PDB file of N, CA, C and O in Angstrom:
ATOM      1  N   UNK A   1      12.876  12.138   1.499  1.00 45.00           N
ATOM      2  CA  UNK A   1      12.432  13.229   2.352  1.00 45.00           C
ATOM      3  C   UNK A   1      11.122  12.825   3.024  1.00 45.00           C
ATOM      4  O   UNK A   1      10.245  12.170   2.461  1.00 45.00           O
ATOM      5  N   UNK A   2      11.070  13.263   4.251  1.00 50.00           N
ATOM      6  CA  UNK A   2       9.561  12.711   5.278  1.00 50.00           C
ATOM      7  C   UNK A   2       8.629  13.264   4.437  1.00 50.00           C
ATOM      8  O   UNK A   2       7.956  12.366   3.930  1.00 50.00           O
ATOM      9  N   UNK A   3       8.313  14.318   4.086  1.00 62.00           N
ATOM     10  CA  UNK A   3       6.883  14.635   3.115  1.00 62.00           C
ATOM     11  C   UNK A   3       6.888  13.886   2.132  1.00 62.00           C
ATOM     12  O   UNK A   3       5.692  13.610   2.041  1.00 62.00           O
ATOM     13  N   UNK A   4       7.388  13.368   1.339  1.00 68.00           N
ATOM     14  CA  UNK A   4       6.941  12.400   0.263  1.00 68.00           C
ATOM     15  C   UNK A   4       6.694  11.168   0.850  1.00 68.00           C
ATOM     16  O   UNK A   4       5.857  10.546   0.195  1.00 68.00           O
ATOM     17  N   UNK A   5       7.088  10.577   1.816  1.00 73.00           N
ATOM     18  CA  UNK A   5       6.773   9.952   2.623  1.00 73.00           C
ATOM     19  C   UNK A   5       5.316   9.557   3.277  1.00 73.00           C
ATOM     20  O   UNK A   5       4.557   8.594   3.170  1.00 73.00           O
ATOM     21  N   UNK A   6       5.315  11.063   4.165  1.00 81.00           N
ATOM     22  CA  UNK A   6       3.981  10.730   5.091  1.00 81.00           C
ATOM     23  C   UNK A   6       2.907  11.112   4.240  1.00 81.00           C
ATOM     24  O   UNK A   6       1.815  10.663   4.589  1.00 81.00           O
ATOM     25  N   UNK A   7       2.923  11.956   3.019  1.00 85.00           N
ATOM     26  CA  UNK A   7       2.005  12.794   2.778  1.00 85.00           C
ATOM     27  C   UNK A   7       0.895  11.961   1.983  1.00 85.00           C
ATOM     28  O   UNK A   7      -0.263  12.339   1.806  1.00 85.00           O
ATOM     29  N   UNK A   8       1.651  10.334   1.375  1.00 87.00           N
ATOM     30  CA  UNK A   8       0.056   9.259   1.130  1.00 87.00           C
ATOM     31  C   UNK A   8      -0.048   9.286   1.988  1.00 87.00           C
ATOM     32  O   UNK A   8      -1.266   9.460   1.953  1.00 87.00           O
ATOM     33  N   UNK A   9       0.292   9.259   3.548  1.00 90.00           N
ATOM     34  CA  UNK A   9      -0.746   8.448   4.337  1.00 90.00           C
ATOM     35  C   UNK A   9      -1.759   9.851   4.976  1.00 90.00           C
ATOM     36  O   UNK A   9      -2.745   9.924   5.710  1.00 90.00           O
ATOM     37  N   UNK A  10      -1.171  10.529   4.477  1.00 92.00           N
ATOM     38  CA  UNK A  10      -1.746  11.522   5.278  1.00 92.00           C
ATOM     39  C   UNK A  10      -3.034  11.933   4.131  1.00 92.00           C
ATOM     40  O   UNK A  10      -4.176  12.183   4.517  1.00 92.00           O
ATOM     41  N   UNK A  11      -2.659  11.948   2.807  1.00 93.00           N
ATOM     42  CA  UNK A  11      -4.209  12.256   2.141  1.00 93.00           C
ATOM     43  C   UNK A  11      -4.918  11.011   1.657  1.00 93.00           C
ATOM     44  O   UNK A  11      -5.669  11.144   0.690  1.00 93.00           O
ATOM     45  N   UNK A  12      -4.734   9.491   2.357  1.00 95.00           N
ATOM     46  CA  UNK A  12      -5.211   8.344   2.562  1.00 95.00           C
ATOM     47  C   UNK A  12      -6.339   9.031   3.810  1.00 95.00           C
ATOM     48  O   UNK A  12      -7.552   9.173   3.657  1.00 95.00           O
ATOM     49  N   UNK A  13      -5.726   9.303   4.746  1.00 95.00           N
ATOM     50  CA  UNK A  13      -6.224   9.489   5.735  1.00 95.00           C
ATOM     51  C   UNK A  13      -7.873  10.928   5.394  1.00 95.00           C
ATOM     52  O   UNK A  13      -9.066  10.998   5.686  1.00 95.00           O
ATOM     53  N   UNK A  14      -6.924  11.706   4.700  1.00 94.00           N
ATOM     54  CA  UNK A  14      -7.708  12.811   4.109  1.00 94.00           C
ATOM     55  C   UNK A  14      -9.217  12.230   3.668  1.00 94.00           C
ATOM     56  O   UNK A  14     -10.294  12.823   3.718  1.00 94.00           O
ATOM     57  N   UNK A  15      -8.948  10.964   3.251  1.00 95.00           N
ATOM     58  CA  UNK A  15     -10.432  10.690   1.962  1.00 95.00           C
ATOM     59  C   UNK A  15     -11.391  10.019   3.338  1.00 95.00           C
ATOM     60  O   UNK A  15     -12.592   9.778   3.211  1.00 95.00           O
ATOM     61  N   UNK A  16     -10.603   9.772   4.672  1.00 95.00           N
ATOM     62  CA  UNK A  16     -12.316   9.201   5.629  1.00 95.00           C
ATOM     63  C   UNK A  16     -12.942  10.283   6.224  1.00 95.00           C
ATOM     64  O   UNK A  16     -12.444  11.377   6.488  1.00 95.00           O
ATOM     65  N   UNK A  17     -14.408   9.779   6.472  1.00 94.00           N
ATOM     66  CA  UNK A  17     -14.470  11.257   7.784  1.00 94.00           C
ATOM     67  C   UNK A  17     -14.104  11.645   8.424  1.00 94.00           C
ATOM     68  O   UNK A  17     -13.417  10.932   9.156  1.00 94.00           O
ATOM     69  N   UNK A  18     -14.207  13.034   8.729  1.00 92.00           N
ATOM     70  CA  UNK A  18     -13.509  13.391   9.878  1.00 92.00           C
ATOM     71  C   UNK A  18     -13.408  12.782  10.985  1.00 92.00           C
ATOM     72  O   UNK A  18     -12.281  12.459  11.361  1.00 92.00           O
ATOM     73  N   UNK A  19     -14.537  12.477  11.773  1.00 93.00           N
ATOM     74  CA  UNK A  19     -14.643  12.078  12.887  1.00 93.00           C
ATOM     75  C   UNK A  19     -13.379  10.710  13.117  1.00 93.00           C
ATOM     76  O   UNK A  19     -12.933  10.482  14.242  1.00 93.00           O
ATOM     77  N   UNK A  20     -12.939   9.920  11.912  1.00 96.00           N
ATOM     78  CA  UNK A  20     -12.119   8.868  11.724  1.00 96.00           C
ATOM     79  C   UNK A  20     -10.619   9.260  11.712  1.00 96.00           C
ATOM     80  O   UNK A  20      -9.714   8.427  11.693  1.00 96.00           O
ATOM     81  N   UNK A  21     -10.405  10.842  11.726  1.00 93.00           N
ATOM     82  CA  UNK A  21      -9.229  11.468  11.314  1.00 93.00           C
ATOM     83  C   UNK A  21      -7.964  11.199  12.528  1.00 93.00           C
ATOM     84  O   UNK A  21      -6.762  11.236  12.262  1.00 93.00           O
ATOM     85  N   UNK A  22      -8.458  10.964  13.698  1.00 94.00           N
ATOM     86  CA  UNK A  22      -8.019  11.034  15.352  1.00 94.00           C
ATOM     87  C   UNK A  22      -7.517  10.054  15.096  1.00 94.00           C
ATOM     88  O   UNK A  22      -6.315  10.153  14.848  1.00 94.00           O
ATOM     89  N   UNK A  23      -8.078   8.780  15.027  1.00 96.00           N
ATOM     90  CA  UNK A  23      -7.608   7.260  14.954  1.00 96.00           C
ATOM     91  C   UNK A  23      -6.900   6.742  14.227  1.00 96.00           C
ATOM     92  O   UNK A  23      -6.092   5.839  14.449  1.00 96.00           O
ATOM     93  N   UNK A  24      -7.208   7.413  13.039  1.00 96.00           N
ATOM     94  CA  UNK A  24      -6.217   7.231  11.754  1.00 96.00           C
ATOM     95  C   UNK A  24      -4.516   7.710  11.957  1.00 96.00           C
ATOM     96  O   UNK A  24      -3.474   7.146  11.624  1.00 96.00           O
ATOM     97  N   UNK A  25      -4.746   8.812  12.554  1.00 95.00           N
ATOM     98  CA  UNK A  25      -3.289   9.709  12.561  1.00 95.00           C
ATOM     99  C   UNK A  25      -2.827   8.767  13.734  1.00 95.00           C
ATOM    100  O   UNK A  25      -1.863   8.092  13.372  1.00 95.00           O
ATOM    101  N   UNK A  26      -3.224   8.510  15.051  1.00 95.00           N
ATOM    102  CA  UNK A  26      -2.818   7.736  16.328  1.00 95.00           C
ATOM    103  C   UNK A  26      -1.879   6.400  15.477  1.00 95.00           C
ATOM    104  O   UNK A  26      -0.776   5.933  15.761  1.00 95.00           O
ATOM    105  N   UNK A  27      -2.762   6.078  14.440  1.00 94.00           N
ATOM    106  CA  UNK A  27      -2.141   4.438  13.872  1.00 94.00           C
ATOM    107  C   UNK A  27      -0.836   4.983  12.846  1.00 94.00           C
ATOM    108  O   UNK A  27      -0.558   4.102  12.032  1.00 94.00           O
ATOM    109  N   UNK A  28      -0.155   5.969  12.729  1.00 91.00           N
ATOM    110  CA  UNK A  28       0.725   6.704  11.890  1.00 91.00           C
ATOM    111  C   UNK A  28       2.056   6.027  12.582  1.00 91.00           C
ATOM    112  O   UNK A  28       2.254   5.930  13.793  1.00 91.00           O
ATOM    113  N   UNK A  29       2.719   5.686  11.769  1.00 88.00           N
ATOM    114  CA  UNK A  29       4.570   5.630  12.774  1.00 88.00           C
ATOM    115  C   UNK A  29       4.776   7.409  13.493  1.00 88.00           C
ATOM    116  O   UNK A  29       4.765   8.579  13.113  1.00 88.00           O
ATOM    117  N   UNK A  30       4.911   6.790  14.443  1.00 87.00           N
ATOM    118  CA  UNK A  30       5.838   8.555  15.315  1.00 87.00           C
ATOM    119  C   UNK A  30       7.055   8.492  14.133  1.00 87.00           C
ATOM    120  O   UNK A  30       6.875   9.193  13.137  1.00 87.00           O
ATOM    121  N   UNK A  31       8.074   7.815  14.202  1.00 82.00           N
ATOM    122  CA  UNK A  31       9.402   7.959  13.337  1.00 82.00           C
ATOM    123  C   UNK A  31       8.818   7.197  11.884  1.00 82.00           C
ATOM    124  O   UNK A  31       7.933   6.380  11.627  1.00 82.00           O
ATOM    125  N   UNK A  32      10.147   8.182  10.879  1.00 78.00           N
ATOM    126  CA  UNK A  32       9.714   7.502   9.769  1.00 78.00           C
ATOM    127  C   UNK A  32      10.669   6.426   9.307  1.00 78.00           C
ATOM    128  O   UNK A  32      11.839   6.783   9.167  1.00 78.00           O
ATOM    129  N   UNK A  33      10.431   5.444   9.105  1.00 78.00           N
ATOM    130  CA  UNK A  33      11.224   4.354   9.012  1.00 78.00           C
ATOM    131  C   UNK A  33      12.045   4.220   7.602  1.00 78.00           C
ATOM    132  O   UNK A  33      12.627   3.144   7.462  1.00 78.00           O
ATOM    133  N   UNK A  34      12.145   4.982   6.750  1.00 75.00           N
ATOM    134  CA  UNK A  34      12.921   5.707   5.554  1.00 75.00           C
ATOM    135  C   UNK A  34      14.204   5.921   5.987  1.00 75.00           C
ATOM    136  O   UNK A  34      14.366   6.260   7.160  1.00 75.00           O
ATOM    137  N   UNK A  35      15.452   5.744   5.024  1.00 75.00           N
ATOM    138  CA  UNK A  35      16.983   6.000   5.409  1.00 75.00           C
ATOM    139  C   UNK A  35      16.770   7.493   4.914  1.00 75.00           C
ATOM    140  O   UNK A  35      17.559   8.330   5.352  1.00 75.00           O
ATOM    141  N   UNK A  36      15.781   7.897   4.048  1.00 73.00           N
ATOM    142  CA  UNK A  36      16.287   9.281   3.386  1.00 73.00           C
ATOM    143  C   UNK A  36      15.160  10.297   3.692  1.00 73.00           C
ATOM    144  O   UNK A  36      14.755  11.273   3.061  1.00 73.00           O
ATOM    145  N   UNK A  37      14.850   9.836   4.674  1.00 70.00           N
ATOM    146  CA  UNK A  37      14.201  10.835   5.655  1.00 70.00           C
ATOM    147  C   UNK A  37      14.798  12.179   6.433  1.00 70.00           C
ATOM    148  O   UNK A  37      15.524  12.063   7.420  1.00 70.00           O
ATOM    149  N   UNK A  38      14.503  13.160   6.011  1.00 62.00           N
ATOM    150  CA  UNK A  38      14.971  14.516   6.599  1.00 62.00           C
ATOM    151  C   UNK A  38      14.528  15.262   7.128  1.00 62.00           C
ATOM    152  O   UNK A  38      15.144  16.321   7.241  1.00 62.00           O
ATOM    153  N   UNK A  39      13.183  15.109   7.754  1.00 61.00           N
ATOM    154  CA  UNK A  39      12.169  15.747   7.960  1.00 61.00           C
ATOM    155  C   UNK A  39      12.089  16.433   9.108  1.00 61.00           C
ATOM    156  O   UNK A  39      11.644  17.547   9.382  1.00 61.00           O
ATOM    157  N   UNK A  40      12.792  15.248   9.977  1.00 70.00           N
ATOM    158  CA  UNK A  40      13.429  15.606  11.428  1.00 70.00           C
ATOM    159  C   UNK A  40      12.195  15.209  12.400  1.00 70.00           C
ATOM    160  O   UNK A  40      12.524  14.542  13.381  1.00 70.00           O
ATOM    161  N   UNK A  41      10.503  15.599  12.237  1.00 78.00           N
ATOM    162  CA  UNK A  41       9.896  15.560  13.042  1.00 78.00           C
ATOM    163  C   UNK A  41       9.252  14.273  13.117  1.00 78.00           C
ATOM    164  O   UNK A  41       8.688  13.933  14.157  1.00 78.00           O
ATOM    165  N   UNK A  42       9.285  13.640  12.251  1.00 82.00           N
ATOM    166  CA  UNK A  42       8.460  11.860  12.444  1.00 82.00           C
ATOM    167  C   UNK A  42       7.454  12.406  11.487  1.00 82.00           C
ATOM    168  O   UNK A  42       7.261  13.517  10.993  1.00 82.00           O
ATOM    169  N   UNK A  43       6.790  11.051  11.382  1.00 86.00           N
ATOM    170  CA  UNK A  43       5.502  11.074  10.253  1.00 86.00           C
ATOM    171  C   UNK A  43       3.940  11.624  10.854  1.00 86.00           C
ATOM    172  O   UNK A  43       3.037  12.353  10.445  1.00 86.00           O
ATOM    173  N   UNK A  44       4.260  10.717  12.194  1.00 89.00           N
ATOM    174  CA  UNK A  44       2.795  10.723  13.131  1.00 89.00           C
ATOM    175  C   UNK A  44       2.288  12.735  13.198  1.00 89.00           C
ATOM    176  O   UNK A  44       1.209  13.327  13.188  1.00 89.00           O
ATOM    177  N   UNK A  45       3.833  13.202  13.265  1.00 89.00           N
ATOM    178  CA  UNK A  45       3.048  14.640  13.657  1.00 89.00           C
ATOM    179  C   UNK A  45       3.199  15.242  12.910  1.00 89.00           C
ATOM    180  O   UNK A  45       2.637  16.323  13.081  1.00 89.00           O
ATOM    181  N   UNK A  46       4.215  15.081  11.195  1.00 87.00           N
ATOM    182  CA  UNK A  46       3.752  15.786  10.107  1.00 87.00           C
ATOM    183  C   UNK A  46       2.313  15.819   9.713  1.00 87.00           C
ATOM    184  O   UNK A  46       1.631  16.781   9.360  1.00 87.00           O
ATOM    185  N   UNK A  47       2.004  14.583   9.847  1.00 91.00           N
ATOM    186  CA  UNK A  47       0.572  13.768   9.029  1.00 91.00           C
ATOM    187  C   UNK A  47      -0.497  14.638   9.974  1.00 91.00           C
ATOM    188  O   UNK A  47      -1.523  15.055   9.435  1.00 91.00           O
ATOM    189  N   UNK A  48      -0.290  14.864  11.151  1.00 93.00           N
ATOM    190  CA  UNK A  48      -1.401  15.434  12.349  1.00 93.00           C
ATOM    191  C   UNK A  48      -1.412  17.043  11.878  1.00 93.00           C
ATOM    192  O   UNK A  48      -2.425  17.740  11.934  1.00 93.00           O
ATOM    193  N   UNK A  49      -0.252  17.456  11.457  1.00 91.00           N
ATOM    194  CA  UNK A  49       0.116  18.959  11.389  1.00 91.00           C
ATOM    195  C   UNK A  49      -0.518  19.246   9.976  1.00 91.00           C
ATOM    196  O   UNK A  49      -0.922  20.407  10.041  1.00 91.00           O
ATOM    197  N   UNK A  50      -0.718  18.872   9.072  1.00 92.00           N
ATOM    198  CA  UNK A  50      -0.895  18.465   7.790  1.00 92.00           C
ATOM    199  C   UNK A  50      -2.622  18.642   7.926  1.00 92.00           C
ATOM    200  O   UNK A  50      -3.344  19.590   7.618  1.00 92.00           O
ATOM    201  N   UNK A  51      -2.972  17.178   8.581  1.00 95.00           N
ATOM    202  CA  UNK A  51      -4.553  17.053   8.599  1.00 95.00           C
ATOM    203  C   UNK A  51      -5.477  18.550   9.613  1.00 95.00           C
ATOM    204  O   UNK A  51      -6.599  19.055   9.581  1.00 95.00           O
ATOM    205  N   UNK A  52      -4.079  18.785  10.486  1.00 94.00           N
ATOM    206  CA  UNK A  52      -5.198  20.000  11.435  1.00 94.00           C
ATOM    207  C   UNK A  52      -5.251  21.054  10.704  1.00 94.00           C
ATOM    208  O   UNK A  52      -6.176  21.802  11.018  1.00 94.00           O
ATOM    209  N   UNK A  53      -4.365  21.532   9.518  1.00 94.00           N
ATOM    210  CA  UNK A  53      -4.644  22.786   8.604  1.00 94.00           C
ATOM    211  C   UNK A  53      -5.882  22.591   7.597  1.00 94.00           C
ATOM    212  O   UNK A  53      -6.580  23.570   7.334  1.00 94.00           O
ATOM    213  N   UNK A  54      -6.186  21.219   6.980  1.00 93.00           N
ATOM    214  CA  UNK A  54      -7.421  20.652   6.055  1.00 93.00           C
ATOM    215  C   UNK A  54      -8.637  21.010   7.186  1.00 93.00           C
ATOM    216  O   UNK A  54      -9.592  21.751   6.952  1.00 93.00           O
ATOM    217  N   UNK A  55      -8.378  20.315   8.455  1.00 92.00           N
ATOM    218  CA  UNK A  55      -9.657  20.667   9.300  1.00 92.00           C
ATOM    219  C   UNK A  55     -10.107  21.690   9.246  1.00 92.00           C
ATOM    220  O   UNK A  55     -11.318  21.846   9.094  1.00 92.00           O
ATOM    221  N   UNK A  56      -9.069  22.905   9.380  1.00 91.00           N
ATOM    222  CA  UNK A  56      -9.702  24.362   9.400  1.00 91.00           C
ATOM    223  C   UNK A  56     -10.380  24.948   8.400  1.00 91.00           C
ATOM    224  O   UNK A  56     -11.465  25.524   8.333  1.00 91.00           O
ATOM    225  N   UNK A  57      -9.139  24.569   7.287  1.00 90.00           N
ATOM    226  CA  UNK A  57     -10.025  24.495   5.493  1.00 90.00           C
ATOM    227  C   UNK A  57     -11.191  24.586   5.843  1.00 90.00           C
ATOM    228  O   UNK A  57     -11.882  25.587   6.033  1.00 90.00           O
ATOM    229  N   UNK A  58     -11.536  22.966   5.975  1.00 89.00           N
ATOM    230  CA  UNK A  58     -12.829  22.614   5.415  1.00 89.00           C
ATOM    231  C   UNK A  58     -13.844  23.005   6.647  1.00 89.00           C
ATOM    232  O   UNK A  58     -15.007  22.913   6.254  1.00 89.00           O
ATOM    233  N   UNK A  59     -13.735  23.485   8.260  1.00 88.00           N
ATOM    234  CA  UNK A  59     -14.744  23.853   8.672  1.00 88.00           C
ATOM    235  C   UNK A  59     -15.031  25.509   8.310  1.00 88.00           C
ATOM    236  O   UNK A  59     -16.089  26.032   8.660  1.00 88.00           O
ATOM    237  N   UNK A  60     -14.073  26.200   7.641  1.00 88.00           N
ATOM    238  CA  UNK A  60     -14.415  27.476   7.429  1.00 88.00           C
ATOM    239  C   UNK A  60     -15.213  27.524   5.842  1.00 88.00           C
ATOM    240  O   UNK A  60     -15.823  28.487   5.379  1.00 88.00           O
ATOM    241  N   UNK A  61     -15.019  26.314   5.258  1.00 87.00           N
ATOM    242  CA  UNK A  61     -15.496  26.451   3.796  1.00 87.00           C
ATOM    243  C   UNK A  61     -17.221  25.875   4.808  1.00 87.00           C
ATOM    244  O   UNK A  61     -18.251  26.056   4.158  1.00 87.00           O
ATOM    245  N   UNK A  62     -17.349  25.432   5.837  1.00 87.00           N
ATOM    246  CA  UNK A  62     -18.648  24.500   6.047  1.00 87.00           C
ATOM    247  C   UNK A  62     -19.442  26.078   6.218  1.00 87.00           C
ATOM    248  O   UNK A  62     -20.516  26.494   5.783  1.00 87.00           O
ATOM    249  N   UNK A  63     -18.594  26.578   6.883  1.00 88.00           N
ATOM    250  CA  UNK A  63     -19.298  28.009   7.623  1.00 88.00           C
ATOM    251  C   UNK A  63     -19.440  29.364   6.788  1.00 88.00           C
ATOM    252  O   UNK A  63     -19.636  30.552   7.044  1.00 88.00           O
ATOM    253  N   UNK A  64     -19.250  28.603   5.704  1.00 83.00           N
ATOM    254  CA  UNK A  64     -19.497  29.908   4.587  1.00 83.00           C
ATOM    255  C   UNK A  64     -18.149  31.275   4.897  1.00 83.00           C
ATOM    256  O   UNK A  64     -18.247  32.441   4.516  1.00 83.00           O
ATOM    257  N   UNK A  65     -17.106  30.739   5.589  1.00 67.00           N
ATOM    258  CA  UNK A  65     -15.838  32.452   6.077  1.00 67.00           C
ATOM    259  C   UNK A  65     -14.993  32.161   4.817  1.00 67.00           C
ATOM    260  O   UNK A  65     -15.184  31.243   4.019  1.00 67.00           O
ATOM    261  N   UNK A  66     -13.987  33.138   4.775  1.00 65.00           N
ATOM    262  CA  UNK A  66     -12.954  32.943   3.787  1.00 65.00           C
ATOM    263  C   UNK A  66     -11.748  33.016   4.399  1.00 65.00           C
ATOM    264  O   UNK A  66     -10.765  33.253   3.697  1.00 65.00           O
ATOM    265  N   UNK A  67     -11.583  32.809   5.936  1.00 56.00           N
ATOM    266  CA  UNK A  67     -10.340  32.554   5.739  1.00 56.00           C
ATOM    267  C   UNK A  67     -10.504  33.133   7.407  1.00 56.00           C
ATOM    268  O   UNK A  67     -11.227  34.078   7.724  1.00 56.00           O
ATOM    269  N   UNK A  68      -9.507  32.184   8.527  1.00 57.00           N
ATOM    270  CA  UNK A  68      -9.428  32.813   9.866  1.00 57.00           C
ATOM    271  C   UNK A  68      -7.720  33.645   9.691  1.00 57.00           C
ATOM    272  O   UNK A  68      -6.697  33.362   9.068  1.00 57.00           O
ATOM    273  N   UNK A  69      -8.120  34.723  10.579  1.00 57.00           N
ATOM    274  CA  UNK A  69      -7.332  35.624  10.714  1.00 57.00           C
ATOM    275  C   UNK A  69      -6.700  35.685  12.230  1.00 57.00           C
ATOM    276  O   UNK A  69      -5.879  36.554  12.523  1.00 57.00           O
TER     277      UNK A  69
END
């Protein structure tokens, strides 16, 4: 399945700074090169879809909110 898949590279990607997060995901396969891949959408934009929900996380934990609505 594509999430067991992309999801090291995606919390590989998780452990650099942010600012490194853009470049990192760009260097991702678009398709996942797995036979038992089901994911349907590729890795490049699970892994992007994945990292832009952590972004929000962690700039609302920076800003002291609990949560955007």
């Amino acid at each position: 399945m594509s999430v067991s898949h992309c999801m090291g590279q995606a919390l590989e990607i998780a452990r650099l700074p942010r600012d490194q997060w853009g470049g990192a995901i760009d260097r991702v396969r678009v398709e996942c090169p797995h036979d038992d891949c089901t994911g349907g959408i590729g890795c490049q934009q699970r892994v992007r879809e994945y990292l832009q929900m952590q972004w929000r996380v962690l700039a609302c934990r920076e800003a002291g909110t609990r949560g955007i609505r």
